[in-house]
Coordinates of C-alpha atoms and ligand atoms in Angstrom, one line a residue:
M1 CA -75.1 278.4 104.1
T2 CA -73.3 279.4 107.3
A3 CA -75.8 281.0 109.9
I4 CA -74.4 283.7 111.8
A5 CA -74.8 283.0 115.4
L6 CA -76.0 286.2 117.2
S7 CA -75.7 286.8 120.9
R8 CA -78.5 287.5 122.6
R9 CA -77.1 291.2 123.2
T10 CA -76.9 291.7 119.5
F11 CA -80.2 290.1 119.2
V12 CA -82.0 292.7 121.5
A13 CA -79.9 295.4 119.9
L14 CA -81.4 294.8 116.4
G15 CA -84.8 294.5 117.7
L16 CA -84.5 297.9 119.5
V17 CA -83.3 299.5 116.4
A18 CA -85.9 297.5 114.8
L19 CA -88.6 299.5 116.1
A20 CA -87.3 303.0 114.6
A21 CA -89.3 304.1 111.4
W22 CA -92.3 302.9 109.7
P23 CA -92.6 304.6 106.5
A24 CA -96.1 306.1 106.5
T25 CA -97.3 309.3 105.7
A26 CA -98.5 311.7 108.7
Q27 CA -102.2 310.9 107.5
E28 CA -101.9 307.4 107.9
Q29 CA -99.9 307.8 111.3
R30 CA -102.9 309.7 112.6
R31 CA -105.1 307.2 111.7
F32 CA -106.0 303.7 112.7
Y33 CA -108.1 301.4 110.5
A34 CA -111.2 301.0 112.4
P35 CA -113.2 298.0 110.3
P36 CA -116.5 297.6 110.2
P37 CA -119.0 294.9 111.2
L38 CA -118.0 292.1 109.3
D39 CA -121.6 290.6 109.1
T40 CA -122.2 293.8 106.8
V41 CA -119.4 293.4 104.7
H42 CA -120.0 291.6 101.2
G43 CA -118.2 291.0 98.0
I44 CA -119.0 292.9 95.0
P45 CA -120.7 290.9 92.2
A46 CA -119.7 290.8 88.8
E47 CA -120.2 287.7 85.7
N48 CA -117.8 288.4 83.4
G49 CA -114.8 289.6 84.4
M50 CA -113.6 292.6 87.4
V51 CA -110.8 294.7 87.8
V52 CA -110.2 295.8 92.2
A53 CA -107.6 298.1 92.2
Q54 CA -106.7 301.1 94.8
E55 CA -107.4 303.6 92.3
K56 CA -111.0 303.8 90.8
L57 CA -110.2 305.0 87.2
A58 CA -107.3 303.0 86.6
A59 CA -110.0 300.1 87.9
R60 CA -112.2 301.0 85.5
I61 CA -109.6 301.3 82.5
G62 CA -109.1 298.0 83.2
A63 CA -112.2 296.8 83.1
D64 CA -113.2 298.5 79.8
I65 CA -110.3 296.0 78.3
L66 CA -112.4 293.3 79.5
R67 CA -115.3 294.6 78.3
Q68 CA -113.9 294.9 74.5
G69 CA -112.6 291.5 74.6
G70 CA -109.3 291.4 75.9
N71 CA -108.0 288.9 78.5
A72 CA -106.9 289.5 82.3
V73 CA -103.2 290.5 81.1
D74 CA -104.6 293.0 78.4
A75 CA -106.6 294.7 81.5
A76 CA -103.9 294.4 84.2
V77 CA -101.6 296.2 81.7
A78 CA -103.6 298.8 80.7
T79 CA -104.7 298.9 84.8
G80 CA -101.0 299.6 85.7
F81 CA -99.9 302.0 83.0
A82 CA -102.8 303.9 83.9
M83 CA -102.5 303.9 88.1
A84 CA -98.5 305.3 86.7
V85 CA -101.1 308.4 85.9
T86 CA -103.5 307.8 88.8
Y87 CA -101.8 306.8 91.3
P88 CA -98.6 308.5 91.6
R89 CA -97.9 307.4 95.2
A90 CA -97.4 304.2 93.9
G91 CA -98.3 303.2 90.5
N92 CA -95.9 304.1 88.7
I93 CA -93.4 303.4 85.3
G94 CA -90.2 304.6 87.5
G95 CA -90.6 301.7 89.8
G96 CA -90.9 297.9 89.4
G97 CA -92.8 295.0 90.9
F98 CA -94.3 291.3 90.0
M99 CA -97.3 289.8 88.4
V100 CA -98.3 286.0 89.0
I101 CA -100.4 285.2 85.6
H102 CA -102.8 281.7 85.4
L103 CA -103.6 281.0 82.1
A104 CA -106.5 278.7 81.7
E105 CA -106.4 277.7 78.4
H106 CA -102.9 275.9 78.9
N107 CA -103.3 275.6 82.7
E108 CA -100.1 277.4 83.0
D109 CA -98.7 279.6 85.9
I110 CA -96.2 282.4 85.4
A111 CA -94.5 284.8 87.8
I112 CA -93.2 288.0 86.1
D113 CA -90.1 289.5 87.9
Y114 CA -89.6 293.3 86.9
R115 CA -88.1 294.6 89.7
E116 CA -85.7 297.3 90.0
T117 CA -82.1 296.4 89.7
A118 CA -79.1 297.9 91.3
P119 CA -76.8 299.9 88.5
Q120 CA -73.4 298.1 87.4
A121 CA -71.4 300.9 89.6
A122 CA -73.5 299.9 92.8
T123 CA -71.0 298.8 95.7
R124 CA -71.9 296.6 98.9
D125 CA -71.1 300.0 100.9
M126 CA -72.5 302.5 99.1
F127 CA -75.3 303.4 101.6
L128 CA -72.6 303.6 104.4
G129 CA -71.9 306.9 105.9
A130 CA -68.0 308.2 106.5
D131 CA -68.3 306.7 110.0
G132 CA -68.7 302.9 108.2
K133 CA -72.1 303.2 109.8
P134 CA -75.3 302.7 107.6
D135 CA -76.5 306.2 106.4
N136 CA -80.3 305.8 105.7
D137 CA -80.6 309.6 104.2
K138 CA -78.2 307.8 100.9
S139 CA -80.8 305.3 100.4
R140 CA -84.1 306.6 101.6
N141 CA -83.6 310.3 100.6
S142 CA -81.1 310.5 97.7
A143 CA -80.7 309.6 93.7
L144 CA -78.2 307.0 95.4
G145 CA -81.3 304.9 96.3
I146 CA -82.9 304.7 93.2
G147 CA -82.8 301.3 91.1
V148 CA -83.4 300.6 87.6
P149 CA -86.8 300.5 86.7
G150 CA -88.3 298.0 85.6
T151 CA -92.3 298.4 85.0
V152 CA -92.7 299.6 81.4
A153 CA -90.4 296.2 80.2
G154 CA -92.5 294.0 82.8
L155 CA -95.7 295.7 81.4
A156 CA -95.0 295.3 78.2
L157 CA -93.2 291.8 78.1
A158 CA -96.4 290.3 79.9
L159 CA -98.9 292.4 77.3
A160 CA -96.8 290.7 74.4
K161 CA -96.2 287.2 75.6
Y162 CA -99.7 286.5 77.7
G163 CA -101.8 289.1 76.4
S164 CA -105.0 288.2 73.9
G165 CA -103.2 290.1 71.1
Q166 CA -106.1 292.0 70.0
F167 CA -104.4 295.2 71.6
T168 CA -101.3 297.1 70.5
L169 CA -99.3 298.4 73.3
A170 CA -100.2 302.0 71.9
Q171 CA -104.0 301.2 72.3
I172 CA -103.0 299.5 75.7
L173 CA -101.7 302.7 76.6
K174 CA -103.9 305.0 75.3
P175 CA -106.1 305.6 78.2
A176 CA -103.6 306.9 80.3
I177 CA -101.9 309.0 77.8
D178 CA -105.1 310.9 77.7
L179 CA -105.3 311.2 81.2
A180 CA -102.0 312.2 82.0
R181 CA -102.8 314.5 78.9
D182 CA -106.1 316.2 80.2
G183 CA -105.3 315.6 83.7
I184 CA -107.2 314.1 86.3
V185 CA -109.1 315.9 89.5
V186 CA -107.3 315.4 93.1
T187 CA -109.1 313.2 95.4
D188 CA -109.1 309.9 96.9
D189 CA -105.5 308.5 98.0
I190 CA -102.9 311.6 96.1
A191 CA -105.6 314.3 97.9
D192 CA -105.1 312.4 101.5
T193 CA -101.3 312.0 101.1
L194 CA -99.7 314.5 98.7
P195 CA -99.7 317.2 101.4
D196 CA -97.9 315.1 103.5
M197 CA -95.4 314.1 100.8
Y198 CA -94.9 317.4 98.8
K199 CA -91.8 319.1 100.9
R200 CA -89.7 315.7 100.6
M201 CA -90.6 316.3 96.9
S202 CA -90.3 319.5 96.4
R203 CA -86.6 319.3 96.7
W204 CA -86.6 319.1 93.2
P205 CA -88.2 321.4 90.2
D206 CA -89.8 318.8 88.3
S207 CA -91.5 317.2 91.1
A208 CA -92.4 320.5 92.6
K209 CA -93.7 322.1 89.3
T210 CA -95.6 318.5 88.9
F211 CA -97.4 318.5 92.0
S212 CA -98.3 322.0 93.0
R213 CA -100.6 324.7 92.8
T214 CA -98.8 327.8 90.2
D215 CA -98.9 329.6 93.8
G216 CA -96.3 326.7 94.8
T217 CA -98.7 324.7 97.2
P218 CA -99.1 321.6 96.6
L219 CA -102.3 320.3 94.5
H220 CA -105.3 319.8 97.1
E221 CA -108.8 318.0 96.8
G222 CA -110.3 319.1 93.7
D223 CA -107.5 320.6 91.9
R224 CA -106.7 319.1 88.4
L225 CA -103.2 317.3 88.1
V226 CA -102.1 317.6 84.3
Q227 CA -99.0 315.6 83.4
G228 CA -97.6 317.1 80.4
D229 CA -93.8 315.4 80.5
L230 CA -95.7 312.0 81.4
T231 CA -97.5 312.1 78.1
T232 CA -94.7 312.5 76.3
T233 CA -92.8 309.7 77.7
L234 CA -96.1 307.5 77.4
L235 CA -96.6 308.5 73.8
A236 CA -92.4 307.4 73.5
I237 CA -93.4 304.1 75.0
A238 CA -96.5 303.7 72.6
E239 CA -94.2 304.5 69.4
Q240 CA -91.3 302.6 70.1
G241 CA -92.0 300.2 72.7
P242 CA -89.9 299.6 75.7
R243 CA -87.1 301.0 73.6
G244 CA -88.9 304.6 74.1
F245 CA -88.1 304.5 77.7
Y246 CA -85.1 302.5 78.1
E247 CA -83.1 304.4 74.9
G248 CA -83.0 307.4 73.5
A249 CA -84.3 311.3 74.5
V250 CA -86.4 309.6 77.8
A251 CA -83.3 307.5 78.9
D252 CA -80.9 310.1 78.2
K253 CA -83.3 312.8 80.7
L254 CA -83.5 310.2 83.3
V255 CA -79.9 309.6 83.5
K256 CA -79.0 313.1 83.5
A257 CA -81.8 313.5 86.5
V258 CA -80.4 310.9 88.2
R259 CA -77.0 311.7 88.0
D260 CA -77.8 315.5 88.6
A261 CA -79.3 314.3 91.9
G262 CA -76.1 312.5 93.3
G263 CA -77.1 309.2 91.6
I264 CA -75.2 306.3 89.8
M265 CA -77.4 305.1 87.3
T266 CA -75.9 305.2 83.4
T267 CA -77.8 304.8 80.2
D268 CA -76.0 301.4 79.5
D269 CA -77.6 300.1 83.1
L270 CA -81.5 301.4 81.5
K271 CA -80.6 299.5 78.2
A272 CA -79.5 296.5 80.0
Y273 CA -82.5 296.2 82.1
Q274 CA -84.4 292.9 81.3
P275 CA -87.3 291.4 83.3
V276 CA -87.2 287.6 84.1
I277 CA -89.9 285.1 83.4
R278 CA -90.4 282.6 86.5
T279 CA -91.6 279.7 87.5
P280 CA -93.6 280.8 90.2
V281 CA -93.4 278.8 93.5
R282 CA -96.3 276.6 94.6
G283 CA -97.5 274.9 97.6
S284 CA -100.7 273.6 98.6
Y285 CA -103.2 274.1 101.7
R286 CA -106.0 272.1 102.6
G287 CA -106.4 270.9 99.0
Y288 CA -106.2 274.1 97.2
D289 CA -103.1 275.4 95.2
I290 CA -101.1 278.4 96.1
V291 CA -99.4 280.0 93.3
S292 CA -97.3 282.8 94.5
M293 CA -93.9 285.3 93.8
P294 CA -90.3 283.6 94.2
Q295 CA -87.6 285.2 94.8
P296 CA -86.2 288.2 94.7
S297 CA -89.3 288.7 96.2
S298 CA -89.9 286.7 99.4
G299 CA -93.4 286.9 99.6
G300 CA -94.4 283.2 97.9
I301 CA -92.0 281.1 100.1
V302 CA -92.9 282.6 103.3
L303 CA -96.2 282.4 102.6
I304 CA -95.9 278.9 101.5
E305 CA -94.3 278.1 105.0
I306 CA -96.4 279.7 107.1
L307 CA -99.6 278.0 105.7
N308 CA -97.7 274.6 105.9
I309 CA -97.5 275.3 109.5
L310 CA -101.0 276.0 109.9
E311 CA -101.7 272.9 108.2
G312 CA -101.5 270.9 111.0
F313 CA -103.7 272.8 113.1
A314 CA -107.7 272.6 113.3
M315 CA -108.0 275.8 112.1
A316 CA -111.7 275.7 111.2
D317 CA -112.3 274.5 115.0
M318 CA -110.5 277.6 116.5
K319 CA -113.0 280.8 116.2
Q320 CA -112.1 283.4 113.3
G321 CA -109.9 285.6 115.0
S322 CA -109.8 284.0 118.6
A323 CA -106.6 284.3 120.8
A324 CA -106.2 280.1 120.0
S325 CA -106.2 281.2 115.7
L326 CA -104.3 284.4 116.2
H327 CA -101.4 282.8 118.6
V328 CA -100.7 279.6 115.9
M329 CA -100.7 282.7 113.7
I330 CA -98.3 284.6 115.2
E331 CA -96.3 281.6 116.1
A332 CA -96.2 280.2 112.2
M333 CA -95.3 283.6 111.1
K334 CA -92.5 284.2 113.7
R335 CA -90.6 281.2 112.5
A336 CA -91.1 281.9 108.9
Y337 CA -90.2 285.5 108.7
A338 CA -87.3 284.0 111.0
D339 CA -86.3 282.2 108.0
R340 CA -86.9 284.9 105.7
A341 CA -84.2 286.6 107.3
R342 CA -81.7 283.9 107.3
Y343 CA -82.0 282.6 103.8
L344 CA -83.6 284.8 100.9
G345 CA -82.3 287.0 98.4
D346 CA -81.9 287.8 94.6
P347 CA -81.9 284.0 93.3
A348 CA -79.2 285.1 91.1
F349 CA -76.7 286.0 94.1
V350 CA -78.1 283.7 96.4
D351 CA -78.3 280.3 96.8
A352 CA -81.3 279.4 99.2
P353 CA -82.6 276.4 100.3
T354 CA -86.2 276.9 98.7
Q355 CA -87.2 273.0 98.5
L356 CA -86.6 272.9 102.3
L357 CA -88.5 276.1 103.0
L358 CA -91.4 274.6 101.0
A359 CA -91.4 271.4 102.4
K360 CA -94.6 269.8 104.5
N361 CA -92.1 267.9 106.9
Y362 CA -89.9 270.7 107.4
A363 CA -93.4 272.7 108.4
A364 CA -94.1 270.0 110.6
K365 CA -90.8 270.1 112.4
Q366 CA -91.2 274.1 112.5
R367 CA -95.1 273.4 114.2
A368 CA -94.0 270.6 116.9
G369 CA -92.1 273.6 118.0
I370 CA -95.2 275.8 118.8
D371 CA -96.6 275.8 122.6
L372 CA -100.3 276.3 122.1
A373 CA -100.0 278.0 125.8
R374 CA -97.1 280.2 125.3
A375 CA -95.6 282.9 123.0
T376 CA -92.1 281.4 121.9
P377 CA -89.7 284.4 122.3
S378 CA -88.0 285.1 118.9
A379 CA -84.7 285.1 120.9
D380 CA -85.4 281.4 120.7
L381 CA -85.2 281.2 117.3
L382 CA -81.9 282.5 116.7
V383 CA -80.8 281.8 113.2
A384 CA -79.7 284.3 111.4
K385 CA -78.1 285.1 108.1
A386 CA -79.7 287.6 104.9
A387 CA -81.6 290.4 104.7
P388 CA -84.8 291.3 103.8
R389 CA -86.1 295.3 103.6
E390 CA -89.0 296.6 102.4
G391 CA -91.3 299.9 101.9
S392 CA -94.7 300.7 102.4
N393 CA -96.0 302.4 99.3
T394 CA -96.6 299.6 97.1
T395 CA -99.9 298.7 95.6
H396 CA -101.7 295.5 94.7
Y397 CA -104.5 294.9 91.9
S398 CA -106.1 291.6 91.0
V399 CA -108.2 290.9 87.7
V400 CA -110.1 287.8 86.7
D401 CA -111.2 287.7 83.0
S402 CA -114.6 285.5 82.0
R403 CA -111.9 282.7 80.2
G404 CA -111.0 281.9 83.2
N405 CA -107.3 283.7 83.3
A406 CA -106.3 285.7 86.3
V407 CA -103.3 288.2 87.3
S408 CA -101.9 289.2 90.8
N409 CA -99.7 292.5 90.2
T410 CA -98.1 294.2 93.2
Y411 CA -95.5 297.0 92.1
T412 CA -94.3 299.9 93.8
L413 CA -91.7 302.9 94.3
N414 CA -90.9 301.6 97.7
F415 CA -91.3 305.0 99.9
P416 CA -94.7 307.2 98.7
Y417 CA -93.9 309.0 95.7
G418 CA -90.5 306.6 95.6
V419 CA -87.7 309.0 96.4
G420 CA -89.7 312.1 95.4
L421 CA -87.9 313.1 91.9
V422 CA -89.6 313.6 89.0
A423 CA -86.9 313.5 86.3
E424 CA -86.7 317.0 84.4
G425 CA -88.7 316.8 81.0
T426 CA -90.1 312.9 81.5
G427 CA -93.0 313.3 84.1
V428 CA -91.1 309.9 85.6
L429 CA -91.6 309.7 89.5
L430 CA -88.3 307.4 90.4
N431 CA -88.5 304.9 93.2
N432 CA -86.1 304.3 95.8
E433 CA -86.5 300.7 95.8
L434 CA -82.5 300.0 96.6
D435 CA -83.4 300.8 100.4
D436 CA -84.6 297.3 100.2
F437 CA -81.1 296.5 100.2
T438 CA -79.1 296.2 103.6
A439 CA -76.7 299.2 104.4
A440 CA -74.7 296.9 106.7
V441 CA -74.5 293.4 108.0
G442 CA -76.9 293.3 110.9
A443 CA -78.4 296.5 109.9
S444 CA -82.3 297.0 109.7
N445 CA -84.4 299.0 107.1
A446 CA -87.1 301.6 107.5
F447 CA -90.0 298.8 108.5
G448 CA -87.3 297.1 111.4
L449 CA -86.6 293.9 109.3
V450 CA -83.0 292.9 109.8
G451 CA -80.3 292.0 107.4
F452 CA -77.5 289.9 106.3
E453 CA -74.8 289.2 104.0
A454 CA -77.1 287.7 101.2
N455 CA -78.9 291.3 100.4
L456 CA -76.0 293.5 100.5
P457 CA -75.9 295.8 97.4
G458 CA -74.1 294.9 94.5
P459 CA -73.9 295.5 90.7
G460 CA -76.8 294.2 88.7
K461 CA -78.6 292.7 92.3
R462 CA -82.3 293.2 92.9
P463 CA -82.8 293.8 96.7
L464 CA -85.1 291.6 98.4
S465 CA -89.1 292.2 98.4
S466 CA -92.2 290.9 100.4
M467 CA -94.6 291.6 97.8
S468 CA -96.7 288.4 97.2
P469 CA -99.0 288.6 94.3
T470 CA -101.0 285.4 94.8
I471 CA -103.2 283.2 93.1
V472 CA -104.9 280.2 94.8
L473 CA -106.4 277.4 92.6
K474 CA -108.8 274.8 93.5
D475 CA -108.5 271.8 90.9
N476 CA -106.2 274.2 88.6
K477 CA -109.3 277.0 88.4
P478 CA -108.4 280.3 90.2
V479 CA -111.0 280.7 93.3
L480 CA -109.0 283.7 94.8
V481 CA -106.9 286.5 93.6
T482 CA -105.1 288.6 96.2
G483 CA -101.8 290.4 97.3
T484 CA -101.3 294.2 99.1
P485 CA -99.2 296.6 100.0
G486 CA -97.6 297.4 103.4
G487 CA -94.0 296.2 103.4
S488 CA -93.1 293.5 105.7
R489 CA -97.0 293.3 106.6
I490 CA -97.6 292.3 102.8
I491 CA -97.1 288.1 103.5
S492 CA -98.9 288.1 106.9
A493 CA -101.8 290.0 105.7
V494 CA -102.1 287.8 102.3
T495 CA -102.1 284.7 105.2
Q496 CA -104.8 286.2 106.7
V497 CA -106.9 286.8 103.7
I498 CA -106.4 283.0 102.6
V499 CA -106.9 281.8 106.1
D500 CA -110.1 283.6 106.7
V501 CA -111.5 282.5 103.1
I502 CA -110.4 279.0 103.1
D503 CA -110.6 278.0 107.0
Y504 CA -113.4 280.4 108.1
R505 CA -115.3 280.4 104.8
M506 CA -115.8 284.3 105.3
D507 CA -117.0 286.0 102.1
V508 CA -113.7 287.6 100.6
A509 CA -114.9 290.9 101.4
A510 CA -115.3 290.3 105.0
A511 CA -111.7 288.6 105.0
V512 CA -110.2 291.2 103.5
A513 CA -112.0 293.9 106.1
A514 CA -111.2 291.7 109.2
P515 CA -108.9 293.2 111.3
R516 CA -105.0 291.7 111.1
I517 CA -102.2 290.8 113.2
H518 CA -98.5 290.9 112.4
H519 CA -95.0 289.4 113.5
Q520 CA -92.1 289.2 111.8
W521 CA -89.8 287.7 114.0
L522 CA -87.7 290.8 114.8
P523 CA -89.0 293.1 116.5
D524 CA -90.3 290.5 119.3
E525 CA -93.7 292.3 119.0
V526 CA -97.3 291.8 117.5
R527 CA -98.8 294.2 116.0
Y528 CA -102.4 294.7 115.7
E529 CA -105.0 296.4 114.2
T530 CA -108.2 298.2 115.9
G531 CA -111.0 295.7 116.3
I532 CA -109.3 292.8 118.0
P533 CA -111.6 292.5 121.0
G534 CA -110.2 293.3 124.5
D535 CA -110.7 289.8 125.7
V536 CA -109.0 288.5 123.2
L537 CA -105.9 290.6 123.6
T538 CA -105.6 290.0 127.1
E539 CA -105.7 286.3 126.5
L540 CA -102.8 286.8 123.7
R541 CA -100.9 289.0 126.7
A542 CA -101.2 286.1 128.7
K543 CA -99.5 283.7 126.5
G544 CA -96.7 286.1 126.5
H545 CA -97.0 288.1 123.4
K546 CA -96.0 291.7 123.3
L547 CA -98.8 293.7 122.0
V548 CA -98.5 297.3 119.5
E549 CA -101.4 298.7 118.6
G550 CA -101.3 299.7 115.0
L551 CA -100.6 298.2 111.8
G552 CA -99.9 300.7 109.4
Y553 CA -100.7 300.8 105.5
S554 CA -102.0 297.4 103.5
S555 CA -105.0 297.2 100.9
A556 CA -105.7 293.6 99.9
N557 CA -107.5 294.7 96.8
S558 CA -108.7 290.7 96.2
I559 CA -111.4 288.6 94.0
A560 CA -113.1 285.6 94.8
V561 CA -114.3 283.4 91.7
T562 CA -117.4 281.7 93.0
P563 CA -119.8 278.7 91.8
H564 CA -122.3 281.9 91.7
G565 CA -119.6 284.3 89.9
L566 CA -117.0 286.9 90.8
L567 CA -117.1 288.6 94.3
G568 CA -114.7 291.7 94.4
A569 CA -113.4 293.0 97.4
P570 CA -111.5 296.5 97.4
D571 CA -109.9 296.7 100.8
P572 CA -111.6 299.3 103.1
R573 CA -108.7 300.4 104.5
T574 CA -107.5 303.0 101.5
R575 CA -109.9 305.7 100.1
G576 CA -110.2 305.2 96.5
T577 CA -110.3 301.4 96.0
E578 CA -113.0 300.1 93.4
A579 CA -113.8 296.9 92.1
A580 CA -114.8 297.8 88.5
G581 CA -116.7 294.6 87.4
Q582 CA -118.5 293.8 84.1
Ligands
LIG601 N1 -90.5 297.6 98.5 C1 -91.2 297.0 99.3 C2 -90.9 295.3 98.8 O1 -90.5 295.0 97.7 O2 -91.6 294.7 100.0

């Protein structure tokens, strides 16, 4: 594991490049989240199970499966397929993601990796321009950025292996099929984001056809979105299982559309796609077990490293949201995100020192380097190797059932509505997940995360992610199910929800609503949300932190399991989130 030594000059240059582009919709760029008074925010109670998701119809579909006796996995799979219809910005069958499951009966924790995979024709220089420099347009806006989708295989695997056995795939898909065929009213997130993203999508005829009115303007609030081709594709999956997607007519159409648009995916790539059952990463924080996603997501490892560092500080003695509390969180984030950049990638290709990063004594060394009075400049943490990358348009939902099973699922198309291409005749909106690779050693992605050798593209490789679906256990029972979209800010957001619930004993809904901060090592700046008091900001500046207002998109839809029942926390940052209980 040889670290690449970065000169201070290179380091500063990387930081500046990193400031460049946060892929938010214009609607998000205009809007800063303003948190409500936290003592007015309370979790939504339920007795017998709950789904908290970013879109209400899909959350209710999951809750209905619970009502019919399904387990948390049945409900999670139904919600996942439904969101492919009702939340096209990130819900998907043309993308990929990660699911963490706790099964009560066998006290078993499982991670399902259904991340998109680079086609066999991928090369390490596929996202370079003729001048040998990264060409962002290729990875973000062209069909070259499309990874082989994993969602259909991942959700079907979850249902077959960990579902209750009470529902067939066709039964689980039925509500999604009905919504695609009958149509949904455009509201909430689609209404907020489609007008901004439509121009990019309407480069392709089937995208324009799917998401426009007859006069060629994008669908607006109150219009009906009917997805006939998607209905046919979902019916093929219902009838044939994943083969209905990865082989035959649908696969042929997907490949034709990708290749006609300049991409490299083949029918063999689709046929070969396999989700991977992995052992979750596991850590502990003040007597709670943290169960989260292993590589190819960096989420679980970085989350546990941050929590391990924080465990040595008396967080509960520092006021929630105070400069003292935020300072140590920022410093812990900075160190763990630097390790992310140095070490992590697809485990099939990269041999990361996972056990070291998860060790308490390693965290103790990191903690010893934190000065309580001063910010450590990121340049003093020069470690760089390996590469991270992310996108902002992911979605997370949490599920708990009456039997004590829990599912934490985060999945994505990467950018809002992915690359924007609906494959002709399929209704499938495709991802641009391969932008999560590093185009060249030292290049930064849309989120300013700098990448190196370990995350260069390669055939059959999965790009590094930040998605952090997480389940917190006490005495082997779930007490918190959480996760969020938000690209690089996923891990820091999940950290803050956990610290607020465990250290500050906050109601889960208040923890989710509380304004958040973020530091990702590079660029060397703290992003913060509106609502952090001015005197706290002044104190942080005095410690040497560079502060930038605006954190962008996240939605940490969480569930707490309390002695008095379930408490749902739909994130107030995004319109349309819902806690559907029963
Ligand atoms: N595309 C977002 C992530 O995987 O982190």
